[in-house]
Coordinates of C-alpha atoms in Angstrom, one line a residue:
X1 CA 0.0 0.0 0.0
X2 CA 1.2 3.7 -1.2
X3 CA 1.2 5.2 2.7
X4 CA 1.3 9.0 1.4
X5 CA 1.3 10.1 -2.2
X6 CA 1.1 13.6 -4.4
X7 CA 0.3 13.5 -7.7
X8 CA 0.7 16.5 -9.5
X9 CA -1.3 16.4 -12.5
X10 CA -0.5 18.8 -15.7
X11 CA -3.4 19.2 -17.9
X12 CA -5.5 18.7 -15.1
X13 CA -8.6 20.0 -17.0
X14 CA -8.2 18.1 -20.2
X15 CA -10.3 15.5 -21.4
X16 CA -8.2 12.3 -20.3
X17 CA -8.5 13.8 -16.7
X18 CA -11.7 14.3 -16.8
X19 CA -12.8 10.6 -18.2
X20 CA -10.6 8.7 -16.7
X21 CA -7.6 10.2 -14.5
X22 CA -9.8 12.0 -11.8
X23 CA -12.5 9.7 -11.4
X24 CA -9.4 6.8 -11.7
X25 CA -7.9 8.1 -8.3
X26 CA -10.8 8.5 -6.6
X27 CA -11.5 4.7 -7.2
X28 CA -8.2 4.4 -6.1
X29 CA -8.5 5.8 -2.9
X30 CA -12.2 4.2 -2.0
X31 CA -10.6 0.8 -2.6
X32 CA -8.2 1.5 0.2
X33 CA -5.4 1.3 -2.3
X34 CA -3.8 4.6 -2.3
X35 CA -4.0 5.3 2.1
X36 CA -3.4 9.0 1.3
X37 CA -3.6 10.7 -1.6
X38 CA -3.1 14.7 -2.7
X39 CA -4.0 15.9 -6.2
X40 CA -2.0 19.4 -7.4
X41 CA -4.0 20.3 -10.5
X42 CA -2.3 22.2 -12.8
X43 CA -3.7 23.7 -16.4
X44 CA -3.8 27.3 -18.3
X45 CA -7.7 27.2 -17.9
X46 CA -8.8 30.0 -15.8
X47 CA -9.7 28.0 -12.8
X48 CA -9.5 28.6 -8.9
X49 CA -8.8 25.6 -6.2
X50 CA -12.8 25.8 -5.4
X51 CA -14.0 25.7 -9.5
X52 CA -11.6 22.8 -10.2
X53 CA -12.9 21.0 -7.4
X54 CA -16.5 21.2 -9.0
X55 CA -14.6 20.5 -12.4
X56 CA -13.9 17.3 -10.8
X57 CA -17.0 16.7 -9.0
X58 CA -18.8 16.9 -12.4
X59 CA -16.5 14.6 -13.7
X60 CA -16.9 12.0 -11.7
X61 CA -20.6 12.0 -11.6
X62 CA -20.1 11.8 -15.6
X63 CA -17.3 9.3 -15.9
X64 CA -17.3 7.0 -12.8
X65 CA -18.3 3.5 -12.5
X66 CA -19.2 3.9 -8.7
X67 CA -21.7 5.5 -6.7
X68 CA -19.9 7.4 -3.7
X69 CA -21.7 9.4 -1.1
X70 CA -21.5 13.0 -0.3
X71 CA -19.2 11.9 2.7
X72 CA -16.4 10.2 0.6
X73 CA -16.8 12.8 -1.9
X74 CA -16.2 15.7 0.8
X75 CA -13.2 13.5 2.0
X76 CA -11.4 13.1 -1.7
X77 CA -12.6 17.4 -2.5
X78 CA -10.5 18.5 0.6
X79 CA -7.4 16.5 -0.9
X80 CA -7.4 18.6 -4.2
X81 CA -5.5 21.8 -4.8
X82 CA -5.1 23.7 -7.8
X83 CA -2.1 25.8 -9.4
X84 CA -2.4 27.9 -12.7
X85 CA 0.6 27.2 -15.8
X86 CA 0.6 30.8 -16.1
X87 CA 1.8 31.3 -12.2
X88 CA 5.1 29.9 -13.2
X89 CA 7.2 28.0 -11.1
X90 CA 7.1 29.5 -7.8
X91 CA 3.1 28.7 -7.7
X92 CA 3.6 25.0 -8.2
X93 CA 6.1 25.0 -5.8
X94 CA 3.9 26.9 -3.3
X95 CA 1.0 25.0 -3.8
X96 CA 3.4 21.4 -3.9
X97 CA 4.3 22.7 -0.5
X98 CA 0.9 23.4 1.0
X99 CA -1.0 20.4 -0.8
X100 CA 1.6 18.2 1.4
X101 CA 1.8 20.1 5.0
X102 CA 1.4 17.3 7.5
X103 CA 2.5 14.3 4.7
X104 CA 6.2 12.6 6.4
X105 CA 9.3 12.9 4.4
X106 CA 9.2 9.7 2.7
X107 CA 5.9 10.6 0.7
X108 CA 6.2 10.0 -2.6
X109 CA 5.3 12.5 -5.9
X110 CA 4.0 11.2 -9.0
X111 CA 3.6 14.1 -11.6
X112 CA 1.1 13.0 -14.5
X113 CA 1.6 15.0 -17.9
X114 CA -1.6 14.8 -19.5
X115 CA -0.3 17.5 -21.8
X116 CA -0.1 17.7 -25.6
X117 CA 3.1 16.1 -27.0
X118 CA 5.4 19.5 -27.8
X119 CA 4.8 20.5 -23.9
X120 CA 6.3 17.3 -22.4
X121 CA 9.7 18.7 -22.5
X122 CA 8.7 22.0 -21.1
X123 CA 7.1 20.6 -18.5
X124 CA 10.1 18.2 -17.6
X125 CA 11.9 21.2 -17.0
X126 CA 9.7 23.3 -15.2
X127 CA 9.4 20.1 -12.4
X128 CA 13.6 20.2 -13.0
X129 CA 13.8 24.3 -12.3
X130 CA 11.3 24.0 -9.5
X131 CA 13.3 21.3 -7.6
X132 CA 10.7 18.9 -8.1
X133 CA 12.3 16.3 -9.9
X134 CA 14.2 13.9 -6.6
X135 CA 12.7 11.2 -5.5
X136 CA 9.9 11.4 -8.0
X137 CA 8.3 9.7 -10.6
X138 CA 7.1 10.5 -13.8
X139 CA 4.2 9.3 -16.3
X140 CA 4.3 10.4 -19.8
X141 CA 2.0 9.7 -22.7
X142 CA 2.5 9.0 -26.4
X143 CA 3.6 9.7 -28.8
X144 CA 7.2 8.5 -27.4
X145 CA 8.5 9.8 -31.0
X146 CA 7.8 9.8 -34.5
X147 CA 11.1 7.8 -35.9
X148 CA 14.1 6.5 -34.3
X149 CA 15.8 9.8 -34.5
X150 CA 13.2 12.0 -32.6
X151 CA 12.6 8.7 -30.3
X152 CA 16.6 9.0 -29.3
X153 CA 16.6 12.8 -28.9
X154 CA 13.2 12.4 -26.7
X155 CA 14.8 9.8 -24.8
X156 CA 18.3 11.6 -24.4
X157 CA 16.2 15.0 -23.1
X158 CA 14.6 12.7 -20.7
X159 CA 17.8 11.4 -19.2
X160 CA 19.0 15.0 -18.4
X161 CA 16.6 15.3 -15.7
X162 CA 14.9 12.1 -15.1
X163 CA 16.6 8.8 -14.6
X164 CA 15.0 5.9 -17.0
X165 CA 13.6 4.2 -13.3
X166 CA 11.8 7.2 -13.0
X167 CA 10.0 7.7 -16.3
X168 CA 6.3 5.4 -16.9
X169 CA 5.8 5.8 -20.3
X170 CA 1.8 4.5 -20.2
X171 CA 0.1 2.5 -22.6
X172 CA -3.5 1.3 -21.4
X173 CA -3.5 -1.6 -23.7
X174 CA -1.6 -3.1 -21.4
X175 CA -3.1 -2.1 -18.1
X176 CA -6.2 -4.4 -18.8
X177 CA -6.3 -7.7 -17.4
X178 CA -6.9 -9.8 -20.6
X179 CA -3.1 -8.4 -20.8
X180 CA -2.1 -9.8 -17.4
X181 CA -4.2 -12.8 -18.3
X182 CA -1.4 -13.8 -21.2
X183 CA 1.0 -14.4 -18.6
X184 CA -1.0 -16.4 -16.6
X185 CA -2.7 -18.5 -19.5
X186 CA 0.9 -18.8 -20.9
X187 CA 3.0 -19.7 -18.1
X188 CA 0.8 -21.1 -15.2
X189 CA -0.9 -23.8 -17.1
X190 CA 0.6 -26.7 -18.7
X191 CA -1.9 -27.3 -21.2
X192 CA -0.7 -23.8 -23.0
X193 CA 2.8 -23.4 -22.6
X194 CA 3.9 -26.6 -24.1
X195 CA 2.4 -25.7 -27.4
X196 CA 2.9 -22.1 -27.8
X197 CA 5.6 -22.4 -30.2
X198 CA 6.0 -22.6 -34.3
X199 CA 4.7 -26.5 -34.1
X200 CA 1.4 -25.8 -32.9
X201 CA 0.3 -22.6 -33.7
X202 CA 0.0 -21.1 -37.5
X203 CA -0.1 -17.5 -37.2
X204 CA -1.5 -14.7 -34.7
X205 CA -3.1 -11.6 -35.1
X206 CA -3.7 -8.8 -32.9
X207 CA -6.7 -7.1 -34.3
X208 CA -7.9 -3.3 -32.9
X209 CA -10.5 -1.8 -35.3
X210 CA -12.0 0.9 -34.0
X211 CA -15.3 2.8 -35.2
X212 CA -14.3 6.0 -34.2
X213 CA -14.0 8.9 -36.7
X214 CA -11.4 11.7 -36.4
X215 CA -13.4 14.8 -36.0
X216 CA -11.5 16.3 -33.5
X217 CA -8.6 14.8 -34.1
X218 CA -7.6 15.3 -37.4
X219 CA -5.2 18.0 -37.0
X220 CA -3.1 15.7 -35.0
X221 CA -4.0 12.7 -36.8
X222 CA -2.6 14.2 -40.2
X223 CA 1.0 14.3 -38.7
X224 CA 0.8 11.4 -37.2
X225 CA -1.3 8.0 -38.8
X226 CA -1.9 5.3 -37.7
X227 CA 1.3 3.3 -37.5
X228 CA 2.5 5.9 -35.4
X229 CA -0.3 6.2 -33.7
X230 CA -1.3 2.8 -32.7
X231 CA 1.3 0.3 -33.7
X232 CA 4.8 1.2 -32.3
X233 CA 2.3 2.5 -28.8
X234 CA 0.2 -0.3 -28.0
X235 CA 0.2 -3.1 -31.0
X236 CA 3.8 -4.1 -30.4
X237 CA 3.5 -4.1 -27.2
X238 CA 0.9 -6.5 -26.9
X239 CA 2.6 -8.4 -28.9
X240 CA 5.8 -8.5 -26.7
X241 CA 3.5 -10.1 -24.5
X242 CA 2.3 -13.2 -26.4
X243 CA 5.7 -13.5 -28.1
X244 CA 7.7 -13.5 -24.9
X245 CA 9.7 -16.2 -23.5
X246 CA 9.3 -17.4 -20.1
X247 CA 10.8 -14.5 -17.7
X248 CA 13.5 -15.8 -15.1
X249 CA 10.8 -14.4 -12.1
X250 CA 7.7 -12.1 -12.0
X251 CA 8.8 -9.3 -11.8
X252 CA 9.2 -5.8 -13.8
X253 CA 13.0 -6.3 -14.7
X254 CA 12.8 -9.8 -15.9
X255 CA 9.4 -9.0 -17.7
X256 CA 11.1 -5.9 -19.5
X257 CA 14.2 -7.8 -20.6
X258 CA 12.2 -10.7 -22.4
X259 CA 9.7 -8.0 -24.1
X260 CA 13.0 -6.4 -25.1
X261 CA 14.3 -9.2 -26.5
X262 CA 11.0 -10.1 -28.6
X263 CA 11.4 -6.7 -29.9
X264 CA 15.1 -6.8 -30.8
X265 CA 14.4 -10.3 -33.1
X266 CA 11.4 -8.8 -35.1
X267 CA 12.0 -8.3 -38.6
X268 CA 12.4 -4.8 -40.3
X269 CA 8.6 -4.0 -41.8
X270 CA 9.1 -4.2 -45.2
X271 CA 6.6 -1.8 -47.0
X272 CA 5.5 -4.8 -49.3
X273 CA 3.8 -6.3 -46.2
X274 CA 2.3 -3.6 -45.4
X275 CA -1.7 -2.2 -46.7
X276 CA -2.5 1.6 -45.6
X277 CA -6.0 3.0 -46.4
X278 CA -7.7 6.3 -45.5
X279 CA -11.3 6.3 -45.0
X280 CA -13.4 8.1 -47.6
X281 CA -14.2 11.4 -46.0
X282 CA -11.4 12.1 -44.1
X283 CA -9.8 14.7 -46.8
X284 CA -12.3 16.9 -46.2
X285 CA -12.2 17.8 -42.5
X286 CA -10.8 20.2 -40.7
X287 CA -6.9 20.8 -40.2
X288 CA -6.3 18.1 -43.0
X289 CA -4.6 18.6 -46.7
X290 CA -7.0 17.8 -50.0
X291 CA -4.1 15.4 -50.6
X292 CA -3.3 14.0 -48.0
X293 CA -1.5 10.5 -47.7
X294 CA -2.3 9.9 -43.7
X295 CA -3.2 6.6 -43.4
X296 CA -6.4 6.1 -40.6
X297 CA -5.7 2.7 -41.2
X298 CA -2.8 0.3 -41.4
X299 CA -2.7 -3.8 -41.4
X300 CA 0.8 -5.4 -41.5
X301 CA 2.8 -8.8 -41.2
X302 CA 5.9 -9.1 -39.3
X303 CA 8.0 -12.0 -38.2
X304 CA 9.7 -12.8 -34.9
X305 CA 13.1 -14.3 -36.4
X306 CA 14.2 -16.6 -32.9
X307 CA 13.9 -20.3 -32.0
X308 CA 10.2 -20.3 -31.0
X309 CA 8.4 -18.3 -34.2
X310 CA 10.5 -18.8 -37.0
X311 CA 8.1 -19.0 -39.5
X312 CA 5.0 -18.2 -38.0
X313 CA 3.4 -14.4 -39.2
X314 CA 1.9 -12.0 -36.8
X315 CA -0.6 -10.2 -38.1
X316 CA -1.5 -6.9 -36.9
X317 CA -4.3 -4.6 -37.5
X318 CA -5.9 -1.3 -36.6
X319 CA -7.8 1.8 -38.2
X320 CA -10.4 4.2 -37.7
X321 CA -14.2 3.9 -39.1
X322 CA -14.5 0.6 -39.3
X323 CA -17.4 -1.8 -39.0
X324 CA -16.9 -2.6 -35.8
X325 CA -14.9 -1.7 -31.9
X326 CA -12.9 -4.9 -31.1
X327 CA -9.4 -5.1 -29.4
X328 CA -8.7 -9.0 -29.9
X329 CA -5.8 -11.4 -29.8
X330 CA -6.4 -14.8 -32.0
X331 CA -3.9 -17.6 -31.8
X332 CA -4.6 -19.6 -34.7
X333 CA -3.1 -23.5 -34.1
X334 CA -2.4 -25.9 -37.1
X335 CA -4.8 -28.1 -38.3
X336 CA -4.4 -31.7 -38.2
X337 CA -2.0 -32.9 -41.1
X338 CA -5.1 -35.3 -42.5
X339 CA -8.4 -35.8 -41.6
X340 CA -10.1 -38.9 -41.1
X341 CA -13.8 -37.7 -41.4
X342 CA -15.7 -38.5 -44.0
X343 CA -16.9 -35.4 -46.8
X344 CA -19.5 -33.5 -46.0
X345 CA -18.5 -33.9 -42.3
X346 CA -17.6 -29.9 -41.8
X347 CA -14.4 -30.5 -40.4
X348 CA -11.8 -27.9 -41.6
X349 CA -14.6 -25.5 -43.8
X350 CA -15.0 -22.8 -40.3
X351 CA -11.3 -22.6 -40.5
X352 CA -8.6 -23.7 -37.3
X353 CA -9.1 -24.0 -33.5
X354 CA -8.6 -20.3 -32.6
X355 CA -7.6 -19.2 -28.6
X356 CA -8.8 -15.7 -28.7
X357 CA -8.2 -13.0 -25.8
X358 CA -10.5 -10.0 -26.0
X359 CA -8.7 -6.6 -24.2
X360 CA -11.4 -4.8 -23.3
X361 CA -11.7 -3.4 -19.7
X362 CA -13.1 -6.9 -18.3
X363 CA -11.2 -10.1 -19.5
X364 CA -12.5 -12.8 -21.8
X365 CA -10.8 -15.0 -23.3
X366 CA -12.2 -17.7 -25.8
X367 CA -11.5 -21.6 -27.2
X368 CA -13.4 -22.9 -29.8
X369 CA -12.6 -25.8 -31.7
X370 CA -14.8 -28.7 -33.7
X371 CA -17.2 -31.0 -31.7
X372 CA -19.7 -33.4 -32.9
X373 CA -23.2 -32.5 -33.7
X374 CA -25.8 -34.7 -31.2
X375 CA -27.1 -37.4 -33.8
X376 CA -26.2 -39.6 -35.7
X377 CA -23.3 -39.5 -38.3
X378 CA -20.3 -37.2 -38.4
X379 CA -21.4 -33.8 -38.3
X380 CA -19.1 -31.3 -36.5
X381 CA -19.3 -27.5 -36.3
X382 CA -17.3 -24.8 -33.9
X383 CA -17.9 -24.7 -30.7
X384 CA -16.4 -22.3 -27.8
X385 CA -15.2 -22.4 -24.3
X386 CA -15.6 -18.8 -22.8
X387 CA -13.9 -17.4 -19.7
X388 CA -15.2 -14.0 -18.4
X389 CA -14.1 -12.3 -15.1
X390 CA -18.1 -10.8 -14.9
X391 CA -19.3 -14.3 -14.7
X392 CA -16.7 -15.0 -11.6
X393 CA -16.6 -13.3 -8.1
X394 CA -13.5 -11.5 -8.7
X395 CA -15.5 -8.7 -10.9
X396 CA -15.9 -6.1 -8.6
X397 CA -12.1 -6.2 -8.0
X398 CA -11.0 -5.2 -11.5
X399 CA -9.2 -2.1 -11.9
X400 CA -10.2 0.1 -15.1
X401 CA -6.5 0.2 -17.0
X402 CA -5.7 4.1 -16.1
X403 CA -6.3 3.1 -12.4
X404 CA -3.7 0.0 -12.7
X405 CA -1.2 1.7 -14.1
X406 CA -1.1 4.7 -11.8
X407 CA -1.4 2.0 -9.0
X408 CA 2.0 0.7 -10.6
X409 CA 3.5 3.8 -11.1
X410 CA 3.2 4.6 -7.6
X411 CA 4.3 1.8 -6.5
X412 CA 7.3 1.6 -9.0
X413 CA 6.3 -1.5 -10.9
X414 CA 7.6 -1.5 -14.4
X415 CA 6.2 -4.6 -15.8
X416 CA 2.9 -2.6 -18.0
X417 CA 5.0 0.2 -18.8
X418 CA 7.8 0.7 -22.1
X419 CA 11.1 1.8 -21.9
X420 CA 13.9 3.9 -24.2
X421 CA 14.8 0.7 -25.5
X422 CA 12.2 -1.3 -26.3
X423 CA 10.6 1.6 -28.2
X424 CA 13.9 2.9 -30.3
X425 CA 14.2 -0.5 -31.3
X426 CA 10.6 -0.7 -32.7
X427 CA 11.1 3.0 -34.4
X428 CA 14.5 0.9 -35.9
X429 CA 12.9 -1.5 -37.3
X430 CA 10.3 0.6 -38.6
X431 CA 12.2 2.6 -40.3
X432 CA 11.8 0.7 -43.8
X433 CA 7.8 1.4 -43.8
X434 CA 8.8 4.9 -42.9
X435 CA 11.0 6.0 -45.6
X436 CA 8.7 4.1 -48.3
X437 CA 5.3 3.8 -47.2
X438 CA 3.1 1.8 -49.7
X439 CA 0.2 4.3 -51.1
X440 CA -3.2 4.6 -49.2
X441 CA -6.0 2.7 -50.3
X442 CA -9.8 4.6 -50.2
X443 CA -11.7 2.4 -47.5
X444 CA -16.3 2.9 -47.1
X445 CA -16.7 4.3 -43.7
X446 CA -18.4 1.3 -41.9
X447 CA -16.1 -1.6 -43.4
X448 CA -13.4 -3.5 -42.7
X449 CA -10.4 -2.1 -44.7
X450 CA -9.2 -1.8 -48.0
X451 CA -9.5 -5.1 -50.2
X452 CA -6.0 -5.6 -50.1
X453 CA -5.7 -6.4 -46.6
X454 CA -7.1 -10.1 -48.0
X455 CA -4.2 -10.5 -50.0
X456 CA -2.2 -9.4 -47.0
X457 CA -3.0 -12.2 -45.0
X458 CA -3.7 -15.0 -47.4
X459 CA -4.3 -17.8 -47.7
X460 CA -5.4 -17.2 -44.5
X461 CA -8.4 -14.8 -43.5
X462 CA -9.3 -12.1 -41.0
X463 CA -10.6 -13.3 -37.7
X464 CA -13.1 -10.2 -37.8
X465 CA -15.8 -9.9 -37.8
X466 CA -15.4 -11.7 -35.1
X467 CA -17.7 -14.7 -35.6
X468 CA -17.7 -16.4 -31.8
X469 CA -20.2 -14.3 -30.5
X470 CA -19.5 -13.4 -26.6
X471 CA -21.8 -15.4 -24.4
X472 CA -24.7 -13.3 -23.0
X473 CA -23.5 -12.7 -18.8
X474 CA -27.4 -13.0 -18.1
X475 CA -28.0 -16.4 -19.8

């Protein structure tokens, strides 16, 4: 448990904080996680300590998943304190101060920077001029670069005034627990691990449409795509994950070396395995050029080149307007090399046994393979296993991902978070793709792509739409 904690939040009015970082540490505290908390908001909106604690109050009646009563909620206000950019240094420091009168010497400060990506730095020095930085941790969000060289000179900026233990560079991907639940399916039962190599299973794909549009984003979106965007953050990550070799212990340093390792034995992306595609529409919003080559989607293959997955394809995908929201991992095994059912019996026509982990906030994870049809005869069809954590009576303990991962952060805990190595190898081996991206393919709002994501992945197909429909938690 965190005995005494300040997190001083920049951009403590933005949207993030208001969906998911202020209502996130509130949950935080009521679960007797964080024993005592203090929140120094910080933002160039024209607020006082008293309107930013009524920011926050509305923002939790909007955003949280909890009821609280006007007791708890009068116990979390008085713990929130509030310190204008424009004040400058000496008002951060002053309110810093105050915020923690009464708080020991071995309390610890977490500063959040929920800012847009050209502040970071500034910021980093600001907490370095105002004497903020010992002792202290730091969480940043993407992007963490745009290419290997601006990933090295971010890093290398960093370093001047942060030490690399210090700096949680947060991806929420991988603060659900259908992420954690890798690890545990992988490495805690014997019926997984012993065939989770290149003998057993054919290919895997980490699939993240999304059916969002970019209205409001497209100014940022147009410098940025959705390799950038998506991939190097929170698709390689993820894969790290299911690629990675056993770790020597559980725990963050041993984690973080055998993602690292996964990440130093993928491939270069080649732009030939590579579709990009730009839904129809998006030319002619705001902020973005008539001609623009921004890809809102991307699909990909890439090879691990080690022991364990020589040979076998990852396939990752992601994009914007699509048909559907999923964020799924499919591990595709072999089929049997001959089938001793007679024609007509259905074996092999709904494709191979797929173990399938869905990433969104509560963990599912899915079998399905053949079974035999009641009757008589040989008639098989797909059938599923399904694991969700709603159906158990662990539910109410599940953490929403920004609430892990400050939890971690706080706590030092490395093992969801990236590091300056990890991610300048991925901009490295991106680096191909970058300098000669394929051209973007037109894509119908509502679909699933381009066309040529089929001959991407064949002669294999898509796992989405995702065709083993989620078993109902009422039935």
């Amino acid at each position: 448990m965190a005995e005494q904690t300040t997190v001083i939040l920049f951009g403590a009015t933005g949207d993030l904080s208001r969906r998911k970082l202020l209502p996130g540490l509130l949950h935080l505290v009521l679960a007797g996680l964080i024993q005592e908390l203090r929140i120094v908001g910080t933002s160039l909106e024209d607020y006082t300590e008293e309107t930013f604690r009524e920011f926050a109050l509305r923002a939790v009646k909007e955003f949280a998943t909890f009821e609280i009563t006007d007791e708890q909620w009068g116990n979390f206000a008085k713990r929130l304190y509030f310190a204008r950019s424009d004040g400058g240094i000496d008002e951060l420091k002053a309110t810093v101060k105050r915020a923690e009168e009464g708080l020991s010497d071995q309390s610890m400060r977490l500063h959040y920077l929920s800012v847009p990506p050209k502040a970071a730095l500034t910021v980093v020095k600001e907490l370095e001029a105002a004497d903020l930085v010992e002792g202290s941790r730091i969480i940043m969000e993407k992007p963490f670069g745009t290419d290997l060289a601006s990933a090295v000179a971010l890093n290398s900026s960093l370093h001047e005034v942060f030490d690399e233990s210090q700096i949680f560079r947060i991806d929420h991907f991988l603060g659900k627990e259908a992420a954690l639940n890798i690890l545990a399916f992988r490495f805690a039962n014997g019926l997984f691990e012993p065939i989770w190599h290149r003998h057993f299973i054919d290919h895997i794909q980490i699939d993240v449409p999304e059916t969002l549009a970019l209205d409001d984003r497209a100014g940022f979106y147009e410098a940025t795509g959705a390799y950038r965007d998506m991939v190097v953050t929170h698709l390689m990550q993820v894969l790290a994950f299911t690629a990675m070799e056993p770790p020597s212990a559980l725990e963050p340093a041993s984690i973080t070396e055998e993602k690292n390792k996964v990440f130093r034995s993928i491939k270069p992306i080649q732009p030939s395995d590579v579709v990009r595609g730009q839904y129809v529409g998006y030319r002619d919003l705001d902020g973005v050029a008539r001609d623009s080559e921004t890809e809102t989607f991307i699909a990909l293959r890439c090879e691990i080149d080690n022991w364990r997955w020589a040979g076998v394809p990852f396939f990752l995908r992601t994009g914007k307007q699509l048909a559907e929201g999923q964020r799924i991992i499919s591990i595709a095994f072999k089929e049997p090399p001959q089938s001793m059912f007679p024609e007509g019996s259905g074996v092999g026509q709904q494709g191979p046994d797929h173990l399938t982990f869905d990433l969104a906030d509560a963990a599912k994870v899915s079998l399905s393979f053949y079974g035999k049809r009641p009757g008589p005869g040989f008639r098989l069809d797909k059938v599923s296993m399904q694991f969700s954590v709603e159906e158990t009576g662990w539910a109410g303990s599940v953490l929403e991902a920004y609430e892990r991962l400050i939890y971690d952060a706080i706590h030092g805990d490395h093992t969801l978070f990236t590091t300056a190595e990890g991610l300048e190898r991925l901009w490295e081996i991106s680096q191909p793709l970058l300098d000669s991206p394929p051209p973007v393919r037109p894509y119908a709002p509502g679909s699933w792509g381009p066309n040529q994501i089929h001959q991407l992945i064949a002669p294999r197909t898509w796992r989405l739409p995702f065709e083993r429909r989620w078993r109902s938690t009422n039935r």
